[in-house]
Amino acid sequence: MQQPKLKSKVQCTDREVGEVTKVIVDPITKEVSHIVVGNGAGEPGCQVPMAQVQAVTDGT
């Protein structure tokens, strides 16, 4: 799976829910363990484990 990029759009099964505002890296494995999805409304965002991410695409 590709690594998620900051400001990438995030979609659930039925709609766009925001964008990647942060990536969290596991200090031991050096792999992205979570992404933080924000909706642009100034709220802190939702932390999503990479295990719950079904796909990462380049958007094309």
PDB file of C-alpha atoms in Angstrom:
ATOM      1  CA  MET A   1       0.000   0.000   0.000  1.00  0.00           C
ATOM      2  CA  GLN A   2       1.206   3.508  -0.783  1.00  0.00           C
ATOM      3  CA  GLN A   3       1.925   5.908   2.040  1.00  0.00           C
ATOM      4  CA  PRO A   4      -0.758   8.556   2.641  1.00  0.00           C
ATOM      5  CA  LYS A   5       0.185  12.140   1.817  1.00  0.00           C
ATOM      6  CA  LEU A   6      -0.755  15.304   3.685  1.00  0.00           C
ATOM      7  CA  LYS A   7      -3.790  17.105   2.251  1.00  0.00           C
ATOM      8  CA  SER A   8      -4.934  13.957   0.414  1.00  0.00           C
ATOM      9  CA  LYS A   9      -8.713  13.677   0.188  1.00  0.00           C
ATOM     10  CA  VAL A  10     -10.303  11.016   2.402  1.00  0.00           C
ATOM     11  CA  GLN A  11     -13.430   9.139   1.385  1.00  0.00           C
ATOM     12  CA  CYS A  12     -15.683   6.740   3.228  1.00  0.00           C
ATOM     13  CA  THR A  13     -17.791   4.297   1.274  1.00  0.00           C
ATOM     14  CA  ASP A  14     -20.372   6.930   0.357  1.00  0.00           C
ATOM     15  CA  ARG A  15     -18.772  10.398   0.539  1.00  0.00           C
ATOM     16  CA  GLU A  16     -15.710  12.554   1.035  1.00  0.00           C
ATOM     17  CA  VAL A  17     -15.127  13.212   4.742  1.00  0.00           C
ATOM     18  CA  GLY A  18     -12.070  15.464   4.772  1.00  0.00           C
ATOM     19  CA  GLU A  19      -8.355  15.367   4.173  1.00  0.00           C
ATOM     20  CA  VAL A  20      -5.226  13.976   5.788  1.00  0.00           C
ATOM     21  CA  THR A  21      -3.970  16.655   8.179  1.00  0.00           C
ATOM     22  CA  LYS A  22      -1.293  14.611   9.975  1.00  0.00           C
ATOM     23  CA  VAL A  23       0.432  11.262   9.730  1.00  0.00           C
ATOM     24  CA  ILE A  24       1.573   9.404  12.835  1.00  0.00           C
ATOM     25  CA  VAL A  25       4.695   7.270  12.527  1.00  0.00           C
ATOM     26  CA  ASP A  26       5.516   4.286  14.717  1.00  0.00           C
ATOM     27  CA  PRO A  27       8.954   5.114  16.182  1.00  0.00           C
ATOM     28  CA  ILE A  28      10.047   1.469  16.135  1.00  0.00           C
ATOM     29  CA  THR A  29       8.931   0.351  12.671  1.00  0.00           C
ATOM     30  CA  LYS A  30       9.196   3.814  11.057  1.00  0.00           C
ATOM     31  CA  GLU A  31       5.903   3.124   9.256  1.00  0.00           C
ATOM     32  CA  VAL A  32       2.765   5.243   9.254  1.00  0.00           C
ATOM     33  CA  SER A  33       0.518   3.791  11.953  1.00  0.00           C
ATOM     34  CA  HIS A  34      -2.352   6.315  11.827  1.00  0.00           C
ATOM     35  CA  ILE A  35      -3.636   9.253   9.822  1.00  0.00           C
ATOM     36  CA  VAL A  36      -5.536  12.209  11.217  1.00  0.00           C
ATOM     37  CA  VAL A  37      -8.531  13.206   9.110  1.00  0.00           C
ATOM     38  CA  GLY A  38      -9.733  16.784   9.397  1.00  0.00           C
ATOM     39  CA  ASN A  39     -12.799  18.399   7.874  1.00  0.00           C
ATOM     40  CA  GLY A  40     -11.401  21.912   7.527  1.00  0.00           C
ATOM     41  CA  ALA A  41     -13.736  23.327  10.180  1.00  0.00           C
ATOM     42  CA  GLY A  42     -10.945  23.990  12.676  1.00  0.00           C
ATOM     43  CA  GLU A  43     -11.754  20.912  14.734  1.00  0.00           C
ATOM     44  CA  PRO A  44      -8.920  18.639  15.889  1.00  0.00           C
ATOM     45  CA  GLY A  45      -9.708  15.781  13.491  1.00  0.00           C
ATOM     46  CA  CYS A  46     -10.162  12.062  13.865  1.00  0.00           C
ATOM     47  CA  GLN A  47      -7.274   9.617  14.297  1.00  0.00           C
ATOM     48  CA  VAL A  48      -7.674   6.599  11.999  1.00  0.00           C
ATOM     49  CA  PRO A  49      -5.484   3.469  12.305  1.00  0.00           C
ATOM     50  CA  MET A  50      -3.877   2.443   9.009  1.00  0.00           C
ATOM     51  CA  ALA A  51      -5.321  -1.029   9.635  1.00  0.00           C
ATOM     52  CA  GLN A  52      -8.739   0.534   8.916  1.00  0.00           C
ATOM     53  CA  VAL A  53      -7.612   2.170   5.652  1.00  0.00           C
ATOM     54  CA  GLN A  54      -8.667   0.066   2.670  1.00  0.00           C
ATOM     55  CA  ALA A  55      -6.728   1.866  -0.064  1.00  0.00           C
ATOM     56  CA  VAL A  56      -4.360   4.750  -0.705  1.00  0.00           C
ATOM     57  CA  THR A  57      -4.395   6.113  -4.251  1.00  0.00           C
ATOM     58  CA  ASP A  58      -2.780   9.009  -6.050  1.00  0.00           C
ATOM     59  CA  GLY A  59      -6.185  10.440  -6.947  1.00  0.00           C
ATOM     60  CA  THR A  60      -5.975   9.937 -10.710  1.00  0.00           C
TER      61      THR A  60
END
